[in-house]
Amino acid sequence: MDPARREALREAEATGEAARLGQSVAPDGRPVTSLIDGVRIRPAVTHPDERGTVTEIFDIRWEFDDAPLVFVYQVTIRPGQHKGWVMHKRHADRSFFSLGAIKIVLYDDREGSPTRGMLNELVLGEEKRGLLYIPSGVWHALKNIGHTDALFVNCPTEAYRHDDPDKWLLPPVNDVIPYEL
């Protein structure tokens, strides 16, 4: 649920009266909410034909990110399940969402960040494919909100270190992030 809708529902619950929903998208369809500092989304173009589809995931020429491609892995999430909260201190995630429907929740708790305390809620997957850049230090959680397994491919900016994982975890409900998965 987008933040504007969530806030309107909170207002309605608090007052017991209907609350007016504010603008959530511009006339061209772009969201009017801003993203956490450093977060980027590159919508993907899917080329269908009678055989299937082709979707480009990452191309250094897009200048989406200048870090080299050093490690790639695929993740699935079963319907109704979630992964996170997780945060990385050394590397950024570059995740491409292509199958299913995944709600991605981001929370900025970085010292000195101009968007510290900001929360983003995004939905990406087969109906809205895209490449998402999550900077180091930003907490994130993913939830499959569809009815089939969801899939994404991650291309972090650092290869996984089995002897020293860059993975910091919080439970789904915690005192740091003001959000319930």
CSV table of N, CA and C in Angstrom, one decimal:
chain,number,residue,atom,x,y,z
A,1,MET,N,0.8,-1.2,0.0
A,1,MET,CA,0.0,0.0,0.0
A,1,MET,C,0.9,1.2,0.0
A,2,ASP,N,0.6,2.2,-0.9
A,2,ASP,CA,1.4,3.4,-0.9
A,2,ASP,C,1.2,4.2,0.3
A,3,PRO,N,2.2,5.1,0.7
A,3,PRO,CA,2.2,5.9,1.9
A,3,PRO,C,1.0,6.8,2.0
A,4,ALA,N,0.6,7.4,0.9
A,4,ALA,CA,-0.6,8.3,0.9
A,4,ALA,C,-1.8,7.6,1.3
A,5,ARG,N,-2.0,6.4,0.7
A,5,ARG,CA,-3.2,5.6,1.1
A,5,ARG,C,-3.2,5.1,2.5
A,6,ARG,N,-2.0,4.7,3.0
A,6,ARG,CA,-1.8,4.3,4.4
A,6,ARG,C,-2.1,5.4,5.3
A,7,GLU,N,-1.6,6.6,5.0
A,7,GLU,CA,-1.9,7.8,5.9
A,7,GLU,C,-3.4,8.1,5.9
A,8,ALA,N,-4.1,8.1,4.8
A,8,ALA,CA,-5.5,8.4,4.8
A,8,ALA,C,-6.3,7.3,5.6
A,9,LEU,N,-5.9,6.1,5.5
A,9,LEU,CA,-6.5,5.0,6.3
A,9,LEU,C,-6.3,5.2,7.8
A,10,ARG,N,-5.1,5.6,8.2
A,10,ARG,CA,-4.8,5.9,9.6
A,10,ARG,C,-5.6,7.1,10.1
A,11,GLU,N,-5.8,8.1,9.3
A,11,GLU,CA,-6.6,9.3,9.6
A,11,GLU,C,-8.1,8.8,9.8
A,12,ALA,N,-8.6,8.0,8.9
A,12,ALA,CA,-9.9,7.5,9.0
A,12,ALA,C,-10.1,6.7,10.2
A,13,GLU,N,-9.2,5.8,10.6
A,13,GLU,CA,-9.3,5.0,11.8
A,13,GLU,C,-9.2,5.8,13.0
A,14,ALA,N,-8.4,6.9,13.0
A,14,ALA,CA,-8.3,7.7,14.2
A,14,ALA,C,-9.5,8.6,14.5
A,15,THR,N,-10.1,9.1,13.4
A,15,THR,CA,-11.3,10.0,13.5
A,15,THR,C,-12.6,9.3,13.4
A,16,GLY,N,-12.6,8.1,12.8
A,16,GLY,CA,-13.9,7.4,12.6
A,16,GLY,C,-14.6,7.9,11.4
A,17,GLU,N,-14.0,8.8,10.7
A,17,GLU,CA,-14.7,9.4,9.5
A,17,GLU,C,-13.9,9.2,8.3
A,18,ALA,N,-14.5,9.4,7.1
A,18,ALA,CA,-13.8,9.2,5.9
A,18,ALA,C,-12.7,10.2,5.7
A,19,ALA,N,-11.6,9.8,5.2
A,19,ALA,CA,-10.4,10.7,5.0
A,19,ALA,C,-10.2,10.7,3.5
A,20,ARG,N,-9.9,11.9,3.0
A,20,ARG,CA,-9.7,12.1,1.5
A,20,ARG,C,-8.3,11.6,1.2
A,21,LEU,N,-8.2,10.8,0.1
A,21,LEU,CA,-6.9,10.3,-0.4
A,21,LEU,C,-6.2,11.4,-1.2
A,22,GLY,N,-5.0,11.7,-0.9
A,22,GLY,CA,-4.2,12.7,-1.6
A,22,GLY,C,-3.6,12.1,-2.9
A,23,GLN,N,-3.0,13.0,-3.7
A,23,GLN,CA,-2.4,12.6,-5.0
A,23,GLN,C,-1.3,11.6,-4.7
A,24,SER,N,-1.3,10.5,-5.5
A,24,SER,CA,-0.2,9.5,-5.3
A,24,SER,C,0.6,9.4,-6.6
A,25,VAL,N,0.0,9.7,-7.8
A,25,VAL,CA,0.7,9.7,-9.1
A,25,VAL,C,0.5,11.0,-9.8
A,26,ALA,N,1.5,11.3,-10.7
A,26,ALA,CA,1.4,12.5,-11.6
A,26,ALA,C,0.6,12.1,-12.8
A,27,PRO,N,0.1,13.0,-13.6
A,27,PRO,CA,-0.7,12.7,-14.8
A,27,PRO,C,0.0,11.7,-15.7
A,28,ASP,N,1.4,11.7,-15.7
A,28,ASP,CA,2.1,10.8,-16.6
A,28,ASP,C,2.3,9.4,-16.0
A,29,GLY,N,1.8,9.2,-14.8
A,29,GLY,CA,1.8,7.9,-14.1
A,29,GLY,C,3.0,7.7,-13.1
A,30,ARG,N,3.9,8.7,-13.1
A,30,ARG,CA,5.0,8.5,-12.1
A,30,ARG,C,4.5,8.8,-10.7
A,31,PRO,N,5.1,8.1,-9.7
A,31,PRO,CA,4.7,8.4,-8.3
A,31,PRO,C,5.1,9.8,-7.9
A,32,VAL,N,4.4,10.4,-7.1
A,32,VAL,CA,4.7,11.8,-6.6
A,32,VAL,C,5.6,11.7,-5.3
A,33,THR,N,5.7,10.5,-4.7
A,33,THR,CA,6.5,10.4,-3.5
A,33,THR,C,7.9,10.3,-3.9
A,34,SER,N,8.8,10.8,-3.0
A,34,SER,CA,10.2,10.8,-3.3
A,34,SER,C,10.9,9.5,-2.8
A,35,LEU,N,12.0,9.2,-3.3
A,35,LEU,CA,12.7,8.0,-2.9
A,35,LEU,C,13.8,8.4,-1.8
A,36,ILE,N,14.2,7.4,-1.0
A,36,ILE,CA,15.3,7.5,-0.1
A,36,ILE,C,16.5,7.9,-0.9
A,37,ASP,N,17.3,8.8,-0.3
A,37,ASP,CA,18.6,9.3,-1.0
A,37,ASP,C,19.4,8.1,-1.4
A,38,GLY,N,19.8,8.1,-2.7
A,38,GLY,CA,20.6,7.0,-3.3
A,38,GLY,C,19.8,5.9,-3.9
A,39,VAL,N,18.6,5.7,-3.6
A,39,VAL,CA,17.8,4.7,-4.2
A,39,VAL,C,17.4,5.1,-5.6
A,40,ARG,N,17.5,4.1,-6.5
A,40,ARG,CA,17.2,4.4,-7.9
A,40,ARG,C,16.4,3.2,-8.5
A,41,ILE,N,15.5,3.5,-9.4
A,41,ILE,CA,14.7,2.4,-10.1
A,41,ILE,C,14.8,2.7,-11.6
A,42,ARG,N,15.1,1.7,-12.3
A,42,ARG,CA,15.1,1.8,-13.7
A,42,ARG,C,14.1,0.8,-14.3
A,43,PRO,N,12.9,1.3,-14.7
A,43,PRO,CA,11.9,0.5,-15.3
A,43,PRO,C,12.5,-0.4,-16.4
A,44,ALA,N,12.0,-1.6,-16.6
A,44,ALA,CA,12.5,-2.5,-17.6
A,44,ALA,C,11.5,-2.5,-18.8
A,45,VAL,N,12.0,-2.7,-20.0
A,45,VAL,CA,11.2,-2.9,-21.1
A,45,VAL,C,11.2,-4.4,-21.5
A,46,THR,N,10.0,-5.0,-21.6
A,46,THR,CA,9.9,-6.4,-22.0
A,46,THR,C,9.4,-6.4,-23.4
A,47,HIS,N,10.1,-7.2,-24.2
A,47,HIS,CA,9.8,-7.4,-25.6
A,47,HIS,C,9.2,-8.8,-25.8
A,48,PRO,N,7.8,-8.8,-26.0
A,48,PRO,CA,7.2,-10.1,-26.2
A,48,PRO,C,7.0,-10.4,-27.7
A,49,ASP,N,7.0,-11.7,-28.0
A,49,ASP,CA,6.6,-12.2,-29.3
A,49,ASP,C,5.9,-13.5,-29.1
A,50,GLU,N,5.6,-14.2,-30.2
A,50,GLU,CA,4.9,-15.5,-30.0
A,50,GLU,C,5.7,-16.6,-29.3
A,51,ARG,N,7.0,-16.4,-29.2
A,51,ARG,CA,7.9,-17.4,-28.5
A,51,ARG,C,8.0,-17.2,-27.0
A,52,GLY,N,7.8,-15.9,-26.6
A,52,GLY,CA,8.0,-15.6,-25.2
A,52,GLY,C,8.4,-14.1,-25.1
A,53,THR,N,9.3,-13.8,-24.1
A,53,THR,CA,9.8,-12.5,-23.9
A,53,THR,C,11.3,-12.4,-23.7
A,54,VAL,N,11.8,-11.2,-23.9
A,54,VAL,CA,13.2,-10.8,-23.6
A,54,VAL,C,13.1,-9.5,-22.8
A,55,THR,N,13.8,-9.5,-21.7
A,55,THR,CA,13.9,-8.3,-20.9
A,55,THR,C,15.4,-8.1,-20.5
A,56,GLU,N,15.9,-6.9,-20.8
A,56,GLU,CA,17.3,-6.6,-20.4
A,56,GLU,C,17.3,-6.3,-18.9
A,57,ILE,N,18.3,-6.9,-18.2
A,57,ILE,CA,18.4,-6.7,-16.8
A,57,ILE,C,19.4,-5.6,-16.4
A,58,PHE,N,20.6,-5.6,-17.0
A,58,PHE,CA,21.7,-4.7,-16.6
A,58,PHE,C,22.6,-4.4,-17.8
A,59,ASP,N,22.9,-3.2,-18.0
A,59,ASP,CA,23.9,-2.8,-19.0
A,59,ASP,C,24.7,-1.6,-18.5
A,60,ILE,N,26.0,-1.7,-18.4
A,60,ILE,CA,26.9,-0.7,-17.9
A,60,ILE,C,26.7,0.6,-18.6
A,61,ARG,N,26.2,0.5,-19.9
A,61,ARG,CA,26.0,1.8,-20.7
A,61,ARG,C,24.8,2.6,-20.2
A,62,TRP,N,24.0,2.0,-19.4
A,62,TRP,CA,22.9,2.8,-18.9
A,62,TRP,C,23.3,3.8,-17.8
A,63,GLU,N,24.6,3.6,-17.3
A,63,GLU,CA,25.1,4.5,-16.3
A,63,GLU,C,24.2,4.5,-15.0
A,64,PHE,N,23.6,3.4,-14.8
A,64,PHE,CA,22.7,3.2,-13.6
A,64,PHE,C,23.6,3.1,-12.4
A,65,ASP,N,24.8,2.5,-12.5
A,65,ASP,CA,25.7,2.3,-11.4
A,65,ASP,C,27.1,2.0,-12.1
A,66,ASP,N,28.1,2.6,-11.5
A,66,ASP,CA,29.5,2.4,-12.1
A,66,ASP,C,30.3,1.3,-11.4
A,67,ALA,N,29.7,0.6,-10.4
A,67,ALA,CA,30.4,-0.5,-9.8
A,67,ALA,C,30.4,-1.7,-10.7
A,68,PRO,N,31.5,-2.5,-10.7
A,68,PRO,CA,31.5,-3.6,-11.7
A,68,PRO,C,30.6,-4.7,-11.3
A,69,LEU,N,30.2,-5.5,-12.2
A,69,LEU,CA,29.4,-6.7,-12.0
A,69,LEU,C,30.3,-7.8,-11.4
A,70,VAL,N,30.1,-8.2,-10.1
A,70,VAL,CA,31.1,-9.1,-9.5
A,70,VAL,C,30.4,-10.3,-9.0
A,71,PHE,N,29.1,-10.4,-8.8
A,71,PHE,CA,28.5,-11.5,-8.2
A,71,PHE,C,27.0,-11.4,-8.6
A,72,VAL,N,26.4,-12.6,-9.0
A,72,VAL,CA,25.0,-12.6,-9.3
A,72,VAL,C,24.3,-13.8,-8.7
A,73,TYR,N,23.1,-13.6,-8.1
A,73,TYR,CA,22.4,-14.7,-7.6
A,73,TYR,C,20.9,-14.5,-7.7
A,74,GLN,N,20.2,-15.6,-7.7
A,74,GLN,CA,18.7,-15.6,-7.9
A,74,GLN,C,18.0,-16.0,-6.5
A,75,VAL,N,16.9,-15.3,-6.3
A,75,VAL,CA,16.2,-15.6,-5.0
A,75,VAL,C,14.7,-15.8,-5.4
A,76,THR,N,14.1,-16.8,-4.7
A,76,THR,CA,12.6,-16.9,-4.8
A,76,THR,C,12.0,-16.7,-3.5
A,77,ILE,N,10.8,-16.3,-3.5
A,77,ILE,CA,10.0,-16.1,-2.2
A,77,ILE,C,8.7,-16.7,-2.4
A,78,ARG,N,8.3,-17.6,-1.5
A,78,ARG,CA,7.0,-18.3,-1.6
A,78,ARG,C,5.8,-17.3,-1.3
A,79,PRO,N,4.6,-17.6,-1.8
A,79,PRO,CA,3.5,-16.7,-1.6
A,79,PRO,C,3.3,-16.4,-0.1
A,80,GLY,N,3.1,-15.2,0.2
A,80,GLY,CA,2.8,-14.7,1.6
A,80,GLY,C,4.0,-14.7,2.5
A,81,GLN,N,5.2,-15.1,2.0
A,81,GLN,CA,6.4,-15.1,2.8
A,81,GLN,C,7.2,-13.8,2.6
A,82,HIS,N,8.1,-13.5,3.6
A,82,HIS,CA,8.9,-12.3,3.5
A,82,HIS,C,10.4,-12.7,3.8
A,83,LYS,N,11.3,-11.8,3.3
A,83,LYS,CA,12.7,-11.9,3.7
A,83,LYS,C,13.1,-10.5,4.2
A,84,GLY,N,13.8,-10.5,5.3
A,84,GLY,CA,14.2,-9.2,5.8
A,84,GLY,C,13.6,-9.0,7.2
A,85,TRP,N,14.0,-8.0,7.8
A,85,TRP,CA,14.8,-6.9,7.5
A,85,TRP,C,16.3,-7.2,7.4
A,86,VAL,N,16.9,-6.7,6.4
A,86,VAL,CA,18.4,-6.9,6.2
A,86,VAL,C,19.0,-5.5,5.8
A,87,MET,N,20.3,-5.4,6.1
A,87,MET,CA,21.0,-4.2,5.7
A,87,MET,C,22.5,-4.6,5.5
A,88,HIS,N,23.1,-3.9,4.5
A,88,HIS,CA,24.5,-4.2,4.2
A,88,HIS,C,25.3,-3.0,4.5
A,89,LYS,N,26.5,-3.1,5.2
A,89,LYS,CA,27.3,-2.0,5.5
A,89,LYS,C,28.4,-1.7,4.4
A,90,ARG,N,28.8,-2.8,3.7
A,90,ARG,CA,29.9,-2.6,2.7
A,90,ARG,C,29.4,-2.5,1.3
A,91,HIS,N,28.3,-3.1,1.0
A,91,HIS,CA,27.9,-3.1,-0.4
A,91,HIS,C,26.5,-2.6,-0.7
A,92,ALA,N,26.2,-2.3,-1.9
A,92,ALA,CA,24.8,-2.0,-2.3
A,92,ALA,C,24.2,-3.2,-3.1
A,93,ASP,N,22.9,-3.2,-3.1
A,93,ASP,CA,22.2,-4.3,-3.9
A,93,ASP,C,21.7,-3.7,-5.2
A,94,ARG,N,21.8,-4.4,-6.3
A,94,ARG,CA,21.2,-4.1,-7.5
A,94,ARG,C,20.3,-5.2,-7.9
A,95,SER,N,19.0,-5.1,-7.6
A,95,SER,CA,18.1,-6.3,-7.7
A,95,SER,C,17.1,-6.0,-8.9
A,96,PHE,N,17.0,-7.1,-9.7
A,96,PHE,CA,16.0,-7.0,-10.8
A,96,PHE,C,14.9,-8.0,-10.5
A,97,PHE,N,13.7,-7.4,-10.5
A,97,PHE,CA,12.4,-8.1,-10.2
A,97,PHE,C,11.7,-8.4,-11.5
A,98,SER,N,11.4,-9.7,-11.7
A,98,SER,CA,10.8,-10.1,-13.0
A,98,SER,C,9.6,-11.0,-12.9
A,99,LEU,N,9.5,-11.8,-11.8
A,99,LEU,CA,8.4,-12.8,-11.8
A,99,LEU,C,7.6,-12.6,-10.4
A,100,GLY,N,6.3,-12.8,-10.5
A,100,GLY,CA,5.5,-12.6,-9.3
A,100,GLY,C,5.3,-11.2,-8.9
A,101,ALA,N,4.9,-10.9,-7.7
A,101,ALA,CA,4.6,-9.6,-7.2
A,101,ALA,C,5.3,-9.4,-5.9
A,102,ILE,N,6.3,-8.6,-5.8
A,102,ILE,CA,7.1,-8.4,-4.6
A,102,ILE,C,6.9,-7.0,-4.1
A,103,LYS,N,6.5,-6.9,-2.8
A,103,LYS,CA,6.5,-5.6,-2.1
A,103,LYS,C,7.9,-5.4,-1.5
A,104,ILE,N,8.5,-4.3,-1.8
A,104,ILE,CA,9.8,-4.0,-1.3
A,104,ILE,C,9.7,-2.8,-0.4
A,105,VAL,N,10.1,-2.9,0.9
A,105,VAL,CA,10.0,-1.8,1.8
A,105,VAL,C,11.4,-1.4,2.2
A,106,LEU,N,11.7,-0.2,2.1
A,106,LEU,CA,13.1,0.4,2.4
A,106,LEU,C,13.0,1.3,3.5
A,107,TYR,N,14.0,1.3,4.4
A,107,TYR,CA,14.0,2.3,5.5
A,107,TYR,C,15.4,2.8,5.7
A,108,ASP,N,15.5,4.2,5.7
A,108,ASP,CA,16.8,4.9,5.8
A,108,ASP,C,17.0,5.2,7.3
A,109,ASP,N,18.0,4.6,7.9
A,109,ASP,CA,18.4,4.9,9.2
A,109,ASP,C,19.9,5.3,9.2
A,110,ARG,N,20.4,5.8,8.1
A,110,ARG,CA,21.8,6.2,8.0
A,110,ARG,C,22.1,7.5,8.6
A,111,GLU,N,23.1,7.6,9.5
A,111,GLU,CA,23.5,8.8,10.1
A,111,GLU,C,23.9,9.8,9.0
A,112,GLY,N,23.4,11.0,9.1
A,112,GLY,CA,23.8,12.1,8.2
A,112,GLY,C,23.0,12.0,6.9
A,113,SER,N,22.2,11.1,6.6
A,113,SER,CA,21.5,11.0,5.4
A,113,SER,C,20.4,12.1,5.3
A,114,PRO,N,20.2,12.8,4.2
A,114,PRO,CA,19.1,13.8,4.1
A,114,PRO,C,17.7,13.2,4.2
A,115,THR,N,17.6,11.9,4.0
A,115,THR,CA,16.3,11.2,4.0
A,115,THR,C,16.2,10.2,5.2
A,116,ARG,N,17.0,10.5,6.3
A,116,ARG,CA,17.0,9.6,7.5
A,116,ARG,C,15.6,9.6,8.0
A,117,GLY,N,15.1,8.4,8.3
A,117,GLY,CA,13.7,8.2,8.8
A,117,GLY,C,12.7,8.0,7.8
A,118,MET,N,13.1,8.1,6.5
A,118,MET,CA,12.1,8.0,5.4
A,118,MET,C,11.9,6.5,5.1
A,119,LEU,N,10.7,6.2,4.8
A,119,LEU,CA,10.3,4.8,4.4
A,119,LEU,C,9.8,4.8,3.0
A,120,ASN,N,10.2,3.9,2.2
A,120,ASN,CA,9.6,3.7,0.8
A,120,ASN,C,9.0,2.3,0.7
A,121,GLU,N,7.9,2.3,0.0
A,121,GLU,CA,7.2,1.0,-0.2
A,121,GLU,C,7.0,0.9,-1.7
A,122,LEU,N,7.5,-0.1,-2.4
A,122,LEU,CA,7.5,-0.3,-3.8
A,122,LEU,C,6.9,-1.6,-4.1
A,123,VAL,N,6.3,-1.8,-5.3
A,123,VAL,CA,5.9,-3.1,-5.8
A,123,VAL,C,6.5,-3.3,-7.2
A,124,LEU,N,7.3,-4.4,-7.3
A,124,LEU,CA,7.9,-4.7,-8.6
A,124,LEU,C,7.7,-6.2,-8.9
A,125,GLY,N,7.7,-6.6,-10.1
A,125,GLY,CA,7.6,-8.0,-10.5
A,125,GLY,C,7.2,-8.1,-11.9
A,126,GLU,N,6.4,-9.2,-12.3
A,126,GLU,CA,6.2,-9.4,-13.7
A,126,GLU,C,5.3,-8.4,-14.3
A,127,GLU,N,4.5,-7.7,-13.6
A,127,GLU,CA,3.6,-6.6,-14.2
A,127,GLU,C,4.3,-5.3,-14.2
A,128,LYS,N,5.4,-5.1,-13.4
A,128,LYS,CA,6.2,-3.9,-13.4
A,128,LYS,C,7.6,-4.3,-13.1
A,129,ARG,N,8.3,-4.8,-14.2
A,129,ARG,CA,9.7,-5.2,-14.0
A,129,ARG,C,10.6,-4.0,-13.9
A,130,GLY,N,11.7,-4.2,-13.1
A,130,GLY,CA,12.6,-3.1,-12.9
A,130,GLY,C,13.8,-3.5,-12.1
A,131,LEU,N,14.8,-2.7,-12.3
A,131,LEU,CA,16.1,-2.8,-11.6
A,131,LEU,C,16.1,-1.8,-10.5
A,132,LEU,N,16.4,-2.2,-9.3
A,132,LEU,CA,16.3,-1.4,-8.1
A,132,LEU,C,17.7,-1.3,-7.4
A,133,TYR,N,18.2,-0.1,-7.2
A,133,TYR,CA,19.5,0.1,-6.5
A,133,TYR,C,19.2,0.4,-5.1
A,134,ILE,N,19.7,-0.4,-4.1
A,134,ILE,CA,19.5,-0.1,-2.7
A,134,ILE,C,20.9,0.2,-2.1
A,135,PRO,N,21.2,1.4,-1.7
A,135,PRO,CA,22.5,1.8,-1.2
A,135,PRO,C,22.8,1.0,0.1
A,136,SER,N,24.1,0.9,0.4
A,136,SER,CA,24.5,0.3,1.7
A,136,SER,C,24.0,1.2,2.8
A,137,GLY,N,23.6,0.5,3.9
A,137,GLY,CA,23.1,1.2,5.1
A,137,GLY,C,21.6,1.4,5.1
A,138,VAL,N,20.9,1.0,4.0
A,138,VAL,CA,19.4,1.1,3.9
A,138,VAL,C,18.8,-0.2,4.2
A,139,TRP,N,18.0,-0.3,5.3
A,139,TRP,CA,17.3,-1.5,5.6
A,139,TRP,C,16.3,-1.8,4.6
A,140,HIS,N,16.1,-3.1,4.3
A,140,HIS,CA,15.1,-3.5,3.3
A,140,HIS,C,14.5,-4.9,3.6
A,141,ALA,N,13.2,-5.0,3.3
A,141,ALA,CA,12.5,-6.3,3.4
A,141,ALA,C,11.7,-6.5,2.2
A,142,LEU,N,11.5,-7.7,1.8
A,142,LEU,CA,10.7,-8.1,0.6
A,142,LEU,C,9.6,-9.1,1.0
A,143,LYS,N,8.4,-8.9,0.5
A,143,LYS,CA,7.3,-9.8,0.7
A,143,LYS,C,6.6,-10.1,-0.6
A,144,ASN,N,6.4,-11.4,-0.7
A,144,ASN,CA,5.6,-11.9,-1.9
A,144,ASN,C,4.2,-11.6,-1.6
A,145,ILE,N,3.6,-10.7,-2.4
A,145,ILE,CA,2.2,-10.4,-2.3
A,145,ILE,C,1.3,-11.1,-3.3
A,146,GLY,N,1.9,-12.0,-4.1
A,146,GLY,CA,1.2,-12.7,-5.2
A,146,GLY,C,0.7,-14.1,-4.7
A,147,HIS,N,0.3,-14.8,-5.7
A,147,HIS,CA,-0.2,-16.2,-5.4
A,147,HIS,C,0.7,-17.3,-5.9
A,148,THR,N,1.8,-16.9,-6.5
A,148,THR,CA,2.8,-17.9,-7.0
A,148,THR,C,4.2,-17.5,-6.5
A,149,ASP,N,5.1,-18.4,-6.6
A,149,ASP,CA,6.5,-18.0,-6.2
A,149,ASP,C,6.9,-16.7,-6.9
A,150,ALA,N,7.6,-15.8,-6.3
A,150,ALA,CA,8.2,-14.6,-6.9
A,150,ALA,C,9.7,-14.8,-7.0
A,151,LEU,N,10.3,-14.1,-8.0
A,151,LEU,CA,11.7,-14.3,-8.2
A,151,LEU,C,12.3,-12.9,-8.5
A,152,PHE,N,13.6,-12.8,-8.0
A,152,PHE,CA,14.4,-11.7,-8.4
A,152,PHE,C,15.8,-12.1,-8.5
A,153,VAL,N,16.6,-11.3,-9.2
A,153,VAL,CA,18.0,-11.6,-9.4
A,153,VAL,C,18.8,-10.4,-8.8
A,154,ASN,N,19.8,-10.7,-7.9
A,154,ASN,CA,20.5,-9.7,-7.3
A,154,ASN,C,22.0,-9.7,-7.8
A,155,CYS,N,22.5,-8.4,-8.1
A,155,CYS,CA,23.8,-8.2,-8.6
A,155,CYS,C,24.5,-7.2,-7.6
A,156,PRO,N,24.9,-7.7,-6.4
A,156,PRO,CA,25.4,-6.8,-5.4
A,156,PRO,C,26.8,-6.2,-5.9
A,157,THR,N,27.2,-5.1,-5.3
A,157,THR,CA,28.4,-4.5,-5.7
A,157,THR,C,29.7,-5.1,-5.1
A,158,GLU,N,29.4,-6.1,-4.3
A,158,GLU,CA,30.5,-6.9,-3.7
A,158,GLU,C,30.2,-8.4,-3.7
A,159,ALA,N,31.1,-9.2,-4.0
A,159,ALA,CA,30.8,-10.7,-4.0
A,159,ALA,C,30.6,-11.1,-2.6
A,160,TYR,N,29.8,-12.1,-2.4
A,160,TYR,CA,29.4,-12.6,-1.1
A,160,TYR,C,30.7,-13.2,-0.4
A,161,ARG,N,30.9,-12.8,0.8
A,161,ARG,CA,32.1,-13.4,1.5
A,161,ARG,C,31.5,-14.4,2.5
A,162,HIS,N,31.8,-15.6,2.2
A,162,HIS,CA,31.2,-16.7,3.1
A,162,HIS,C,31.8,-16.6,4.5
A,163,ASP,N,33.1,-16.2,4.6
A,163,ASP,CA,33.7,-16.1,5.9
A,163,ASP,C,33.4,-14.8,6.7
A,164,ASP,N,32.8,-13.9,6.0
A,164,ASP,CA,32.5,-12.5,6.6
A,164,ASP,C,31.3,-11.9,5.9
A,165,PRO,N,30.1,-12.5,6.1
A,165,PRO,CA,29.0,-11.9,5.4
A,165,PRO,C,28.7,-10.5,5.8
A,166,ASP,N,28.3,-9.7,4.8
A,166,ASP,CA,27.9,-8.3,5.0
A,166,ASP,C,26.4,-8.3,5.1
A,167,LYS,N,25.9,-8.9,6.2
A,167,LYS,CA,24.4,-9.0,6.3
A,167,LYS,C,24.1,-8.8,7.8
A,168,TRP,N,23.3,-7.7,8.0
A,168,TRP,CA,22.8,-7.3,9.3
A,168,TRP,C,21.3,-7.5,9.3
A,169,LEU,N,20.8,-8.2,10.4
A,169,LEU,CA,19.4,-8.5,10.4
A,169,LEU,C,18.7,-7.9,11.6
A,170,LEU,N,17.4,-7.6,11.4
A,170,LEU,CA,16.4,-7.2,12.4
A,170,LEU,C,15.2,-8.1,12.3
A,171,PRO,N,14.5,-8.4,13.4
A,171,PRO,CA,13.3,-9.2,13.3
A,171,PRO,C,12.2,-8.4,12.5
A,172,PRO,N,11.1,-9.1,12.0
A,172,PRO,CA,10.1,-8.4,11.3
A,172,PRO,C,9.5,-7.2,12.1
A,173,VAL,N,9.3,-7.4,13.4
A,173,VAL,CA,8.8,-6.3,14.3
A,173,VAL,C,9.9,-5.9,15.2
A,174,ASN,N,10.3,-4.6,15.1
A,174,ASN,CA,11.5,-4.2,15.9
A,174,ASN,C,11.3,-2.7,16.3
A,175,ASP,N,12.2,-2.2,17.1
A,175,ASP,CA,12.1,-0.8,17.6
A,175,ASP,C,12.8,0.2,16.7
A,176,VAL,N,13.4,-0.3,15.6
A,176,VAL,CA,14.2,0.6,14.7
A,176,VAL,C,13.3,1.1,13.5
A,177,ILE,N,12.5,0.2,12.9
A,177,ILE,CA,11.8,0.5,11.7
A,177,ILE,C,10.3,0.6,12.0
A,178,PRO,N,9.7,1.7,11.7
A,178,PRO,CA,8.3,1.9,12.0
A,178,PRO,C,7.3,1.3,11.0
A,179,TYR,N,7.4,0.0,10.8
A,179,TYR,CA,6.6,-0.7,9.8
A,179,TYR,C,6.5,-2.2,10.2
A,180,GLU,N,5.3,-2.7,10.0
A,180,GLU,CA,5.0,-4.1,10.2
A,180,GLU,C,4.9,-4.8,8.9
A,181,LEU,N,5.7,-5.9,8.7
A,181,LEU,CA,5.6,-6.6,7.4
A,181,LEU,C,4.3,-7.4,7.3
